[in-house]
Coordinates of C-alpha atoms and ligand atoms in Angstrom, one line a residue:
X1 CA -15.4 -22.2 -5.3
X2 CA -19.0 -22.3 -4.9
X3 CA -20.3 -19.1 -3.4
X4 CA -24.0 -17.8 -2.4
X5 CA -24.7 -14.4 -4.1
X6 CA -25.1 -11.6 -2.0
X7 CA -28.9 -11.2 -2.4
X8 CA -29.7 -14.9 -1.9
X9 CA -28.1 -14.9 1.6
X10 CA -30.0 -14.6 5.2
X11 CA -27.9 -11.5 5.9
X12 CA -28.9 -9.8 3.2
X13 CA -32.4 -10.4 3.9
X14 CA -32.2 -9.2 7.7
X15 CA -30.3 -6.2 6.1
X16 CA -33.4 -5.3 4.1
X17 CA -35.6 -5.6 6.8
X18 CA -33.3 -3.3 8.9
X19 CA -33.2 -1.0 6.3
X20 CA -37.1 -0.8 6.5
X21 CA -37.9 -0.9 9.9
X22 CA -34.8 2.2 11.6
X23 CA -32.1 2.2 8.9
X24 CA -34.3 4.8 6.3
X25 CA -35.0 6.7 9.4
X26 CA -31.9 6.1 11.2
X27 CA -30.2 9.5 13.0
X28 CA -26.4 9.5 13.5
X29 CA -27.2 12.5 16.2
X30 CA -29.6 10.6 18.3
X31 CA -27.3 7.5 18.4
X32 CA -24.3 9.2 19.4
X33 CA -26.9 11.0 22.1
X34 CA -27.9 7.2 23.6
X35 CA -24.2 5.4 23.0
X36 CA -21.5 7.0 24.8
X37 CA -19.6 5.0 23.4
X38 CA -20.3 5.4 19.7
X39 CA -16.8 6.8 18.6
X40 CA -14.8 3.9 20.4
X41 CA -16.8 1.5 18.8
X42 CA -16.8 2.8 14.9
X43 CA -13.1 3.9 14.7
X44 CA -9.8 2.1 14.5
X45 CA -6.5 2.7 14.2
X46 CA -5.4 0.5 11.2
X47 CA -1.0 0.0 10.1
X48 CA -0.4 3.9 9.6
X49 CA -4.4 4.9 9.2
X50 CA -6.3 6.0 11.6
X51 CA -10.5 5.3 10.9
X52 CA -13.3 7.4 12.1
X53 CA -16.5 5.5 10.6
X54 CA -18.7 6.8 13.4
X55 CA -20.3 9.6 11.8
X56 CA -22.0 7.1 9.2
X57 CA -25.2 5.7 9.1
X58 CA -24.6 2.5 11.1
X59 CA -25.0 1.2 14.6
X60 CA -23.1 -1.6 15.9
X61 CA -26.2 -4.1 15.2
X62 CA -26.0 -3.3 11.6
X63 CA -22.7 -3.6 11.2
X64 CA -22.8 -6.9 12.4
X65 CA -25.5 -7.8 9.7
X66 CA -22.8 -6.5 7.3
X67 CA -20.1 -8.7 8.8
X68 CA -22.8 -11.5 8.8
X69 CA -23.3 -11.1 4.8
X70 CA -19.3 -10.9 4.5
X71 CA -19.2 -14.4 6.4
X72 CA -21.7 -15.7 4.3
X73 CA -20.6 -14.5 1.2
X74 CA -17.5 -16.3 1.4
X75 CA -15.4 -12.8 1.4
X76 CA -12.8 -14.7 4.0
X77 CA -12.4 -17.5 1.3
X78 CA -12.2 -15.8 -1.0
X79 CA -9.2 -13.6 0.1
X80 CA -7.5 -16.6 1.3
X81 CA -7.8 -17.5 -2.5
X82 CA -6.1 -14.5 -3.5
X83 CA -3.4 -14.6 -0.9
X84 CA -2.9 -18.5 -2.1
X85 CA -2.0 -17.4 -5.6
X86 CA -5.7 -18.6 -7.1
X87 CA -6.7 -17.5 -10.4
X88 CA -9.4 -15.5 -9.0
X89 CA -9.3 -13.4 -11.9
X90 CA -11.5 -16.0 -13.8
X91 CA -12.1 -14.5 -16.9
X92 CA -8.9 -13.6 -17.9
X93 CA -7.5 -16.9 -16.0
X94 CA -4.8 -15.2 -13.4
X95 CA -3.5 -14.6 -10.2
X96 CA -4.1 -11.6 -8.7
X97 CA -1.2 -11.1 -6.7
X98 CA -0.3 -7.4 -6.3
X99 CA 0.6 -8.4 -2.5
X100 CA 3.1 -10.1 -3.4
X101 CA 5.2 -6.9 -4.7
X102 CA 5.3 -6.0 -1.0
X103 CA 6.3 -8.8 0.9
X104 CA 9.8 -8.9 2.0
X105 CA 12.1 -11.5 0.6
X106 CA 12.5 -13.2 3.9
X107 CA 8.5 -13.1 4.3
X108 CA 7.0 -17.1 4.5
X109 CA 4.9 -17.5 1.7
X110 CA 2.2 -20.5 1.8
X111 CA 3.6 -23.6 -0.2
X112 CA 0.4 -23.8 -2.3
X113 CA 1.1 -24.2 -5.8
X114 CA -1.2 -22.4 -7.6
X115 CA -2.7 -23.5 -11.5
X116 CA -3.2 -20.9 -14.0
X117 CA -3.6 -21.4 -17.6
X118 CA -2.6 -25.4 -16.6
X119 CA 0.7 -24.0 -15.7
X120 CA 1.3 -24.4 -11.9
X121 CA 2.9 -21.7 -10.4
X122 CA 4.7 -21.9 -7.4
X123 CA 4.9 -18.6 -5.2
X124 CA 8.1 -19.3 -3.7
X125 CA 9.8 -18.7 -7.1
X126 CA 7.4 -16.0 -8.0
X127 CA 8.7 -14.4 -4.7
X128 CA 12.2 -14.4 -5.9
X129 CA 11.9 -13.2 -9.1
X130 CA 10.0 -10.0 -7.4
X131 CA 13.0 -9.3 -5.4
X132 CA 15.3 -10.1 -8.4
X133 CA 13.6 -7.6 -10.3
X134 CA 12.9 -5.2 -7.4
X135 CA 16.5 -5.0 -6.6
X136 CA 17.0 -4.2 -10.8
X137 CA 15.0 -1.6 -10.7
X138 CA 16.3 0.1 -7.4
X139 CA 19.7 0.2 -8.2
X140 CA 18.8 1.6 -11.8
X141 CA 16.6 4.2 -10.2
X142 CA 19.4 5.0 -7.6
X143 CA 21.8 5.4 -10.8
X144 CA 19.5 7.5 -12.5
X145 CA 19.3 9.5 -9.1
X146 CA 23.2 10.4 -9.6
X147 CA 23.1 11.1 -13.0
X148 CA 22.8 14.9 -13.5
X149 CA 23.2 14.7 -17.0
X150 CA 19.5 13.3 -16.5
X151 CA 17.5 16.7 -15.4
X152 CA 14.1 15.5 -16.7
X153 CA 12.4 12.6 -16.2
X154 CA 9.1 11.9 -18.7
X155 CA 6.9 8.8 -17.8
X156 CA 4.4 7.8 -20.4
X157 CA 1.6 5.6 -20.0
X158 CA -2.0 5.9 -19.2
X159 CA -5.1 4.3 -16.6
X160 CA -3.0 2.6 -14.2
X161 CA 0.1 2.8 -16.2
X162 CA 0.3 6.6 -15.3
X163 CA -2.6 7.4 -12.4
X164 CA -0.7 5.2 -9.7
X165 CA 3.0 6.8 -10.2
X166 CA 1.6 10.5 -10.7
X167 CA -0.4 10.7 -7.6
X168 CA 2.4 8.8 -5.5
X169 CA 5.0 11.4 -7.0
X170 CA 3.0 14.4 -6.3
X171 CA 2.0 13.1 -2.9
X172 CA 5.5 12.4 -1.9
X173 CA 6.6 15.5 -3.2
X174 CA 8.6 16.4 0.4
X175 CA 10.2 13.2 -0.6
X176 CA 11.1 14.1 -3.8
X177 CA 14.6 14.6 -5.3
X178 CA 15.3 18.4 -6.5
X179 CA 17.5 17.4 -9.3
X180 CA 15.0 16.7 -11.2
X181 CA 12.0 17.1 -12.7
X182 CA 8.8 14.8 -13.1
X183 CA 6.4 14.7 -15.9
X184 CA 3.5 12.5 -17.0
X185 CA 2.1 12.3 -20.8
X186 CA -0.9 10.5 -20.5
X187 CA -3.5 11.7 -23.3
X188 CA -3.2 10.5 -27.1
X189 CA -4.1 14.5 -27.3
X190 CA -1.1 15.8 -28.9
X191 CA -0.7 19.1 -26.6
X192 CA 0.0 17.2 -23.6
X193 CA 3.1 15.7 -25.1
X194 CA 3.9 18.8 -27.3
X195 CA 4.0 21.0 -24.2
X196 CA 6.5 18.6 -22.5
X197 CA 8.5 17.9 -24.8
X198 CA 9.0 22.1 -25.5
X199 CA 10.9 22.3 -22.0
X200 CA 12.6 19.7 -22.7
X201 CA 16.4 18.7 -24.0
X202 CA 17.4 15.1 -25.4
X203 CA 20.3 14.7 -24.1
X204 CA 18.7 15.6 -20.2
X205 CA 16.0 13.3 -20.7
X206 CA 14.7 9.8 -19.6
X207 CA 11.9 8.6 -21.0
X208 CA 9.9 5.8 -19.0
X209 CA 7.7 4.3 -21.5
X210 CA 5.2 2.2 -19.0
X211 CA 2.8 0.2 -20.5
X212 CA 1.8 -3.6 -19.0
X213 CA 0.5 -4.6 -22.5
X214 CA 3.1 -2.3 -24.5
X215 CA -0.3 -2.1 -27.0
X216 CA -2.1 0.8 -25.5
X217 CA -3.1 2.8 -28.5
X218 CA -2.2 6.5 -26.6
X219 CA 1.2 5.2 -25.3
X220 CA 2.5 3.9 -28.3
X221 CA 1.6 6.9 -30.1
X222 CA 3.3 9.4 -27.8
X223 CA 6.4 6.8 -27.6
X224 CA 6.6 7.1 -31.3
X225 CA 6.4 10.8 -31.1
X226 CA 8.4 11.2 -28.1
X227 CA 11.2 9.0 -29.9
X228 CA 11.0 10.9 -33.4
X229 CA 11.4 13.9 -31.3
X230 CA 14.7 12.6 -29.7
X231 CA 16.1 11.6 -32.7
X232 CA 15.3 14.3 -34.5
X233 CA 16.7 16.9 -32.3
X234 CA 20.2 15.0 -31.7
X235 CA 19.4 12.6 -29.4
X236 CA 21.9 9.9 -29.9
X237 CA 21.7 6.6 -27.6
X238 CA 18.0 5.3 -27.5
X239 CA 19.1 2.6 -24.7
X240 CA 20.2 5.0 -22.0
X241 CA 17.2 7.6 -22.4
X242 CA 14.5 5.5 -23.0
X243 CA 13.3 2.7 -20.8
X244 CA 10.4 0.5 -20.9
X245 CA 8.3 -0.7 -18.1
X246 CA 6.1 -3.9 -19.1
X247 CA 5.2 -7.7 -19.3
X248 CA 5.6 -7.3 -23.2
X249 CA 9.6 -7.0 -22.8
X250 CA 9.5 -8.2 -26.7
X251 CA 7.5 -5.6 -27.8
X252 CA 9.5 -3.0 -26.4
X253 CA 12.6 -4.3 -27.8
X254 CA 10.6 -4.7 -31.2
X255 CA 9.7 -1.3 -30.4
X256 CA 13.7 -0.3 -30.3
X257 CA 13.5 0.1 -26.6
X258 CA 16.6 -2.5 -25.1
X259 CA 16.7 -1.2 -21.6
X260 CA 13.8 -2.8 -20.2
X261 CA 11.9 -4.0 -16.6
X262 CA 9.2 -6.6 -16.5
X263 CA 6.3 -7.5 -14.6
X264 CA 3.8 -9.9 -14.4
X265 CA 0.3 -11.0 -15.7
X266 CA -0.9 -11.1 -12.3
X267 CA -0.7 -7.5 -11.1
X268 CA -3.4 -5.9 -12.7
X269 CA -2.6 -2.3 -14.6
X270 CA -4.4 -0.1 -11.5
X271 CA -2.4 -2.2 -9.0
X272 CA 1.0 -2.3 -10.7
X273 CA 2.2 0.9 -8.9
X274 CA 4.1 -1.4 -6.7
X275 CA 5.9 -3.1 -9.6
X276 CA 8.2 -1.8 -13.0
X277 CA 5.7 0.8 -13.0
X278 CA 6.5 2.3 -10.2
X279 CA 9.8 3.3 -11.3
X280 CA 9.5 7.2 -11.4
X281 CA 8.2 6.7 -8.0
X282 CA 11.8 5.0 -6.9
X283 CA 13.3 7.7 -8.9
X284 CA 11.9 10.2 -7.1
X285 CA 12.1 9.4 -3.8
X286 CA 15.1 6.7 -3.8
X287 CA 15.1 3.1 -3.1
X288 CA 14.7 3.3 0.6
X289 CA 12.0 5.8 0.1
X290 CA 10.3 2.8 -2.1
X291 CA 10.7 0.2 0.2
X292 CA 9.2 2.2 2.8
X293 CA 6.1 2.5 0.2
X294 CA 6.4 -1.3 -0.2
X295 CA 6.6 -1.9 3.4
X296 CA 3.5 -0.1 4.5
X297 CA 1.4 -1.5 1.8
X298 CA 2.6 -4.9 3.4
X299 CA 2.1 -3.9 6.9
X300 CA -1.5 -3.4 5.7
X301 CA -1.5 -6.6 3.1
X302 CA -1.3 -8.8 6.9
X303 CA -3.7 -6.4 8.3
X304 CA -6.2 -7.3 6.0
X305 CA -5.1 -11.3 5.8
X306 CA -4.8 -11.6 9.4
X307 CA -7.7 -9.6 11.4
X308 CA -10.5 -11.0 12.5
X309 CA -13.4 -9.1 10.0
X310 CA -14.6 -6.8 12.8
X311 CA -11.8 -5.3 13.0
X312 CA -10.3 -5.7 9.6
X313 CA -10.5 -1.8 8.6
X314 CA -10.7 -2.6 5.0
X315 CA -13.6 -5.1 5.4
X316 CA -15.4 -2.5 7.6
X317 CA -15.0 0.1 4.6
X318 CA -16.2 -2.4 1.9
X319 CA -19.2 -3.2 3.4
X320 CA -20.2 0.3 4.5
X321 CA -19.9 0.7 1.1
X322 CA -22.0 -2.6 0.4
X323 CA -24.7 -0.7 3.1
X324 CA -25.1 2.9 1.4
X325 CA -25.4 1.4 -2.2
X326 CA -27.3 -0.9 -2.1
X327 CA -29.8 -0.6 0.8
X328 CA -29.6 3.7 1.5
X329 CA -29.2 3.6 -2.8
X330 CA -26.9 6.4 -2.8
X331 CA -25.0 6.6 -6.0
X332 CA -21.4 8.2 -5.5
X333 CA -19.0 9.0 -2.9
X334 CA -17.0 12.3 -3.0
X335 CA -13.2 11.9 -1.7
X336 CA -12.0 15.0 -0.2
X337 CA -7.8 15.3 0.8
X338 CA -7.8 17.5 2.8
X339 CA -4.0 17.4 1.7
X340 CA -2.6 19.5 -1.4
X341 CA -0.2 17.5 -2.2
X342 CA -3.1 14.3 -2.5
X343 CA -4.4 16.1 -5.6
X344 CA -4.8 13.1 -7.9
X345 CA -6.3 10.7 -4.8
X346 CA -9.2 11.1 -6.2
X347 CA -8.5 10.4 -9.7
X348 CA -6.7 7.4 -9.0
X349 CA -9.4 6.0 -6.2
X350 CA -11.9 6.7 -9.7
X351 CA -9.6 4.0 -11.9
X352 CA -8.8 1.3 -8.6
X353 CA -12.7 1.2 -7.5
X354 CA -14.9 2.4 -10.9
X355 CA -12.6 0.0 -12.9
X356 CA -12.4 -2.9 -10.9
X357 CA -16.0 -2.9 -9.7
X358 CA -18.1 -1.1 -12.7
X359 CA -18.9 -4.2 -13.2
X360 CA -23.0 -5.5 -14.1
X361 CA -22.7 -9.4 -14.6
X362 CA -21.5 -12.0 -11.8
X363 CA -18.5 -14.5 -12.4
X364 CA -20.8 -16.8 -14.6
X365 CA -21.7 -13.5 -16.7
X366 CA -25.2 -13.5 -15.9
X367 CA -27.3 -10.0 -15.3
X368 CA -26.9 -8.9 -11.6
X369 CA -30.5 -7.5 -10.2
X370 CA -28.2 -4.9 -7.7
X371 CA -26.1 -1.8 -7.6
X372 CA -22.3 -2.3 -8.0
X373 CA -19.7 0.1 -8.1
X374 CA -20.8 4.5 -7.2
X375 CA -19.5 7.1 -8.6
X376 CA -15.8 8.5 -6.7
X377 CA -15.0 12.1 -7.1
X378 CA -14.0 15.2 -5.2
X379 CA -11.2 17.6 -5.5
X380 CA -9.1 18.7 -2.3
X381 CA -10.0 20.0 0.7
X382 CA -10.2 23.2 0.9
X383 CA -11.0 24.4 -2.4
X384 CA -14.2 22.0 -2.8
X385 CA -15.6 23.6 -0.1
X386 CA -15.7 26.7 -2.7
X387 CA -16.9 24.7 -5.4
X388 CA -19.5 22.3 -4.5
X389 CA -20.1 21.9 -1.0
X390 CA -22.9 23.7 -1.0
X391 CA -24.5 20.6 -2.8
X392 CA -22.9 18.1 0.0
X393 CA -24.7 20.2 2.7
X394 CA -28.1 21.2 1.2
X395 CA -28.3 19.4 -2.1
X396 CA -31.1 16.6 -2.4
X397 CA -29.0 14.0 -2.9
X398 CA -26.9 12.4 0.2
X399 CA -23.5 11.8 -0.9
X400 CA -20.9 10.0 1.8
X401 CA -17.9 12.0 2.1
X402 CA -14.6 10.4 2.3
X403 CA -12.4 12.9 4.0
X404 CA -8.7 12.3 4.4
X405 CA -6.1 14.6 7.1
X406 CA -2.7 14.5 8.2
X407 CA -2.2 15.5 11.2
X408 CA 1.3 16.8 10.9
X409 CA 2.1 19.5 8.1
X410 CA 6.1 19.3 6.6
X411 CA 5.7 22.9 6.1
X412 CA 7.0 25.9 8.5
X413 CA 4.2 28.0 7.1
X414 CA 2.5 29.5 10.5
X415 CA -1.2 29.1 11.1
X416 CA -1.6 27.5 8.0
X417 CA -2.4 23.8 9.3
X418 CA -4.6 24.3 12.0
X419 CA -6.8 26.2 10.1
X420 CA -6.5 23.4 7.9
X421 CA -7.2 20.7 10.5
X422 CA -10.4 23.0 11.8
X423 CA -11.7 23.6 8.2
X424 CA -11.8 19.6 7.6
X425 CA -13.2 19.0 11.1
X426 CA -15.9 21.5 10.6
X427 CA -17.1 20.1 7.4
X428 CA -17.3 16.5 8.8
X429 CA -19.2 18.1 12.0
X430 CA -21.3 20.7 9.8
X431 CA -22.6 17.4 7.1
X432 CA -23.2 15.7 10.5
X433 CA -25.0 17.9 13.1
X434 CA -26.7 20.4 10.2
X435 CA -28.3 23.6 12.1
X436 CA -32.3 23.9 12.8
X437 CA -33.3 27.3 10.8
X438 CA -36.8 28.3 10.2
X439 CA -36.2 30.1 6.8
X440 CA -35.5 27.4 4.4
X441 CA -32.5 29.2 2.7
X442 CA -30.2 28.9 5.9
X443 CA -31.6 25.5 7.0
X444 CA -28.9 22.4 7.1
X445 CA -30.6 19.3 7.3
X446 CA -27.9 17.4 8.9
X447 CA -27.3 13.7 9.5
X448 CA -25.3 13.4 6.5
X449 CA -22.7 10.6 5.9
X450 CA -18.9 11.0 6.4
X451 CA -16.3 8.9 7.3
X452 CA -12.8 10.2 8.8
X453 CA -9.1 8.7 7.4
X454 CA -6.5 10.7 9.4
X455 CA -2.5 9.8 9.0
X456 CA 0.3 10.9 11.4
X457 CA 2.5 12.6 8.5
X458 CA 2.5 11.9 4.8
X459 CA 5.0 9.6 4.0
X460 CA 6.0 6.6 1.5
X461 CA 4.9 4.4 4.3
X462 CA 1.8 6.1 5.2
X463 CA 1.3 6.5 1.6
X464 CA 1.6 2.7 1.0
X465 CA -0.6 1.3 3.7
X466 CA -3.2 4.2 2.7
X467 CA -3.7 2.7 -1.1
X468 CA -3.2 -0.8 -0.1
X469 CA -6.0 -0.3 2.3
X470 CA -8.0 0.8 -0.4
X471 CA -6.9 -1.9 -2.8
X472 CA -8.4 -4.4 -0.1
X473 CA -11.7 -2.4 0.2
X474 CA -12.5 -2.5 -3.2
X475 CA -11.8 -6.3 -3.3
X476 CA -14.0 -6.9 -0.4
X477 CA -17.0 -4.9 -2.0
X478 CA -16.4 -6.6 -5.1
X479 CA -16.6 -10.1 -3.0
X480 CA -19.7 -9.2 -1.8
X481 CA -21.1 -8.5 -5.0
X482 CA -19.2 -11.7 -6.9
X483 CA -18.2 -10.1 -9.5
X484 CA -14.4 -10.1 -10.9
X485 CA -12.7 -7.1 -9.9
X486 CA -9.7 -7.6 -11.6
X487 CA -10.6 -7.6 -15.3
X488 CA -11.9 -4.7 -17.5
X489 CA -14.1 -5.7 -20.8
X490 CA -15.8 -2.7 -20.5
X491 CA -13.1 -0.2 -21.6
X492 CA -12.6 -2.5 -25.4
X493 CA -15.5 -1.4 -27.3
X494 CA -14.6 2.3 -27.5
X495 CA -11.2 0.9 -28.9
X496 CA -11.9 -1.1 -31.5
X497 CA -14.7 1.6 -32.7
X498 CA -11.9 4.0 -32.1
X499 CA -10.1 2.3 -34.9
X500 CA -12.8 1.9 -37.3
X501 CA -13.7 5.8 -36.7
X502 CA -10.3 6.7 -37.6
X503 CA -10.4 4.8 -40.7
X504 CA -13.8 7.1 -41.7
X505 CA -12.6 10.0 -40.6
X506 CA -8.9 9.4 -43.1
X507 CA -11.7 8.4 -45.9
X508 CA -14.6 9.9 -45.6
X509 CA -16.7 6.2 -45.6
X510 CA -19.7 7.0 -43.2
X511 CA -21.8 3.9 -44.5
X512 CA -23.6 2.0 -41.7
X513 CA -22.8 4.5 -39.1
X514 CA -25.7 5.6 -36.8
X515 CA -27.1 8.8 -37.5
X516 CA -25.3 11.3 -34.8
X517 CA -21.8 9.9 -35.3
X518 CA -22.5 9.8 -39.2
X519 CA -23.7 13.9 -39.2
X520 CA -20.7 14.3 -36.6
X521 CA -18.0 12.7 -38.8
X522 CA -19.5 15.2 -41.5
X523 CA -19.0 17.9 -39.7
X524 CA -15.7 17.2 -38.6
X525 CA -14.3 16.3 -42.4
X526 CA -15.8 19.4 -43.9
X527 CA -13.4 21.9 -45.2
Ligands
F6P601 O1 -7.9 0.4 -21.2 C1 -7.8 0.2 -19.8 C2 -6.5 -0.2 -19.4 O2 -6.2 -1.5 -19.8 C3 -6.2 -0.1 -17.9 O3 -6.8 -1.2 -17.2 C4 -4.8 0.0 -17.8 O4 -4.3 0.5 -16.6 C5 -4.5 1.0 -19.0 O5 -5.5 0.6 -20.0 C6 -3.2 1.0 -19.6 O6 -2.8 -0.3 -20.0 P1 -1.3 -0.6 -20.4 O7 -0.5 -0.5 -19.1 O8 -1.3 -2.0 -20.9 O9 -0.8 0.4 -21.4

C-alpha cells in the first residue's frame, strides 16, 4: 500500500501554517468564552468511556486539519488492513490481529484471506482456533478457581508478558477472587523472586510461566529458579503447578513444562493481555469476568472500525497527540488515575505507546525528519498532586495531562469519593483557568493542556474497552507517522551486549570495551 508521509501531505502544511498564525498563541479560556458550545463539540461518550478533550489546545477548525491529515495519510486504509488480517507488521512479516481475541465466535469475520510469510491465512479458521483455545483456558482458570489446594498463584514474565496481566489484576481487584493470592516476578534481579518465593509453599503454588517467545533472558532465568525451588523443597508434580503461556509450546515442553496454552505470532507481546497471557487475569476474576474484559475491548474494536473519523474517539486521541508533538513540540504526556486501584496504568500505557511507536525510521527504514512517540508517565491521582504537580502547574515546560475518573467508588468509605471526584476536577480546572497574581511566586499561568477520560464504574468491561481504546490510539498516531508500531528492534542491542558483558564480567576480558564500561567492569570485579 502506497502511502503519502505525513509531512509531505496538504494537511500537514495548513497545520503548520495554523500552528504559526493562532495555534502558538491559541487560549483555551477565550475559546470556551466565544463558543458556547465548546464542551458539546470536544467530548464524546465512546463504548464504556466517556471523553472530555475540550480543555486542549484545539478548536473545531484544527481538528478538522487533523482529520484532514488522517484522510490523507491513509489512516482509514490502513486500519481496514489490520482488521483484514494484512501483514501490516512489515518487518517482522505478520498480522497484527489482537482484535481478533475479542470477537465473539458468532461475530462475521471478512472472507479475505490474508498472506503472510507466503502462507495464506484464512481468519475464519483463525477465529475458531481463538475460541478453541479461549474456551481451554477458561475452564482451566475456572478449575484452578476451585482448587484450594492452590492458595498462590505466581505469574512470571516480563514487558508485555507481565505489564498487561498485573495492571488488569490490580485494577480489577473488587473483582478479584479472595482465595487466592496474586504475584508477578518480573525482574532478572534476584530479590524480586527471592521475596516471593519466601511466602510461598510448593505444594499451594501455580506457577504461570508467560513468555510469547519462551527465550526472554529474565523469564527463563526466574523459571529455572522458581522450578529448582519447587523441586527442591518437595514439590512433586511439575505438570499440575507449573503452566506455560506461549507460541513456543516446544520450548516449554523442552523446558519440562507439559501443561501448556498457545497463542499466536500475530498478537504482539504488549497486546497479548487478551490471549494465554491473560490467564491470571481469568483466574482472578473468573471466566465470565474475562469475557466481560473481552467484550468491551470488542465493543470498542467496532467503535474504532466502524465510526466515521470525527467521531472515532480513538482517532480524535491519536491525532491530538499528532498536534501537541509535533506542531506545539511538547515532549511527554503525564497519565494521572485518579483511581488507586489503576496504579500500573501508567506503566503499562509506557510499554503499549513508547514501544510501539519509539520508533525513528519509516516502513522503508529511512531517517524520519519529525517527532514520534513522547514520553508517558504519572503516578495516581491524588498522590502526584504531592509530588510533582507543582511542575505541571508552574513548571516551564507544558506537559498534557491525561486524567482518568470513575465516577462510581465500590467502596462504602464516606466522603472519601467526592473529595476524590473534586480533587481530579480541580486539577483539570486549576492547569486550565491558572489564577492572575502580581507576585510571581503565586502566579498560575494557565491555559495548560488536559484531557478528561471518565468511566461509570471500574469493571472488566470498562476495563477492556478502556485499553482497547488505547491500543487503537497508538495505532492511529503511529499511522500518521508510517512507521510500524508493532515491532521492537530497539530493545535487541542491550541483549546481546548483555550477553557479551556477562561473559567479561565471569572472566575478567575487558579488551575492546569502551572506556566507562571497561573502568566500570573493573570496579565491579575487584575484590
Ligand atoms: O524485549 C522486549 C519484549 O520483546 C517485549 O516486546 C515483550 O513484551 C517482552 O520482551 C517479553 O517477551 P516474551 O513474552 O517473549 O518473553
Amino acid at each position: 500500500m502506497m502511502r503519502t508521509r505525513c509531512d509531505h501531505t496538504a494537511a500537514w502544511a495548513a497545520l503548520n501554517a495554523t500552528y504559526e498564525t493562532s495555534g502558538i498563541s491559541f487560549d483555551v479560556r477565550q475559546d470556551f468564552a466565544a463558543n458556547g458550545r465548546r464542551f458539546e463539540a470536544l467530548s464524546q461518550q465512546a463504548p464504556h468511556v466517556f471523553a472530555d478533550l475540550s480543555k486542549n489546545l484545539i478548536d473545531a477548525a484544527t481538528e478538522a486539519l487533523l482529520l484532514n491529515l488522517a484522510r490523507q495519510c491513509g489512516v482509514e486504509a490502513h486500519r481496514d488492513a489490520m482488521f483484514a488480517g494484512a501483514a501490516i507488521n512489515s518487518t517482522e512479516n505478520r498480522a497484527v490481529m489482537h482484535w481478533l481475541l475479542r470477537k465473539p465466535a458468532v461475530a462475521p469475520v471478512p472472507e479475505a484471506q490474508a498472506a503472510i510469510k507466503n502462507v495464506t491465512i484464512s481468519l475464519t479458521h483463525e477465529l475458531t482456533q481463538v475460541h478453541t483455545t479461549l474456551d481451554a483456558i477458561l475452564a482451566y482458570a475456572q478449575a484452578v478457581r476451585a482448587d484450594d489446594a492452590i492458595t498462590d498463584v505466581v505469574n512470571i514474565g516480563i514487558g508485555g508478558s507481565d505489564l498487561g496481566p498485573q495492571m488488569a489484576v490490580l485494577a480489577l481487584d473488587e473483582f478479584v477472587t479472595p482465595t487466592k493470592r496474586f504475584h508477578f516476578v518480573s525482574n532478572v534481579d534476584g530479590h524480586e523472586l527471592a521475596a516471593t518465593l519466601k511466602r510461598l509453599k510448593p505444594q499451594n503454588t501455580l506457577f504461570l510461566i508467560a513468555s510469547k517467545t519462551f527465550t526472554t533472558i529474565e523469564t527463563m532465568t526466574n523459571a529455572a529458579s522458581a522450578k529448582a525451588w519447587f523441586e527442591s523443597s518437595g514439590g512433586t508434580n511439575i505438570a499440575r503447578h507449573f503452566c506455560a503461556l506461549t507460541t513456543n509450546v516446544a520450548a516449554a515442553n523442552a523446558f519440562g513444562i507439559t501443561t501448556t496454552f498457545g497463542f499466536w505470532d500475530w498478537v504482539g507481546g504488549r497486546y497479548s493481555v487478551w490471549s494465554a497471557i491473560g490467564l491470571p487475569l481469568a483466574i482472578a476474576i473468573g471466566a465470565e469476568g474475562f469475557r466481560e474484559f473481552l467484550a468491551g475491548a470488542h465493543e470498542m474494536d467496532e467503535h474504532f472500525r466502524t465510526t466515521p473519523l470525527e467521531r472515532n474517539l480513538p482517532v480524535r486521541l491519536a491525532l491530538l497527540d499528532v498536534w501537541y508533538r509535533n506542531f506545539h513540540g511538547f515532549t511527554s504526556r503525564s497519565i494521572a488515575p485518579y483511581h488507586s486501584a489503576l496504579s500500573r496504568w501508567p506503566a503499562y500505557l509506557q510499554q503499549l505507546e513508547m514501544e510501539s511507536n519509539g520508533k525513528r525510521v519509516d516502513l522503508q527504514g529511512q531517517p524520519l525528519p519529525f517527532a514520534t512517540a513522547p514520553v508517558l508517565w504519572g503516578e495516581p491521582g491524588t498522590n502526584g498532586q504531592h509530588a510533582y504537580f507543582q511542575m505541571l502547574h508552574q513548571g516551564t515546560d507544558v506537559v498534557p495531562v491525561e486524567f482518568v475518573a470513575v465516577k462510581k467508588p465500590q467502596h462504602a468509605l464516606a466522603g472519601h469519593h467526592d473529595l476524590l471526584l473534586a480533587n481530579v476536577l480541580a486539577q483539570a480546572q486549576a492547569l486550565m483557568v491558572g489564577k492572575a497574581d502580581s507576585g510571581g511566586h503565586r502566579n498560575f499561568p494557565g491555559n495548560r493542556p488536559s484531557t478528561f477520560l471518565l468511566l461509570d464504574e471500574l469493571t472488566p468491561t470498562s476495563l477492556g474497552a478502556l485499553i482497547a481504546l488505547h491500543e487503537h490510539r497508538v495505532f492511529v498516531s503511529g499511522s500518521v507517522w508510517g512507521i510500524n508500531s508493532f515491532d521492537q528492534w530497539g530493545v535487541e542491542l542491550g541483549k546481546v551486549l548483555a550477553k557479551d558483558v556477562e561473559a567479561r564480567l565471569h572472566g575478567g576480558d575487558l579488551a575492546g570495551l569502551d572506556g566507562s564500561t571497561a573502568g566500570l567492569l573493573g570496579r565491579l570485579r575487584a575484590k
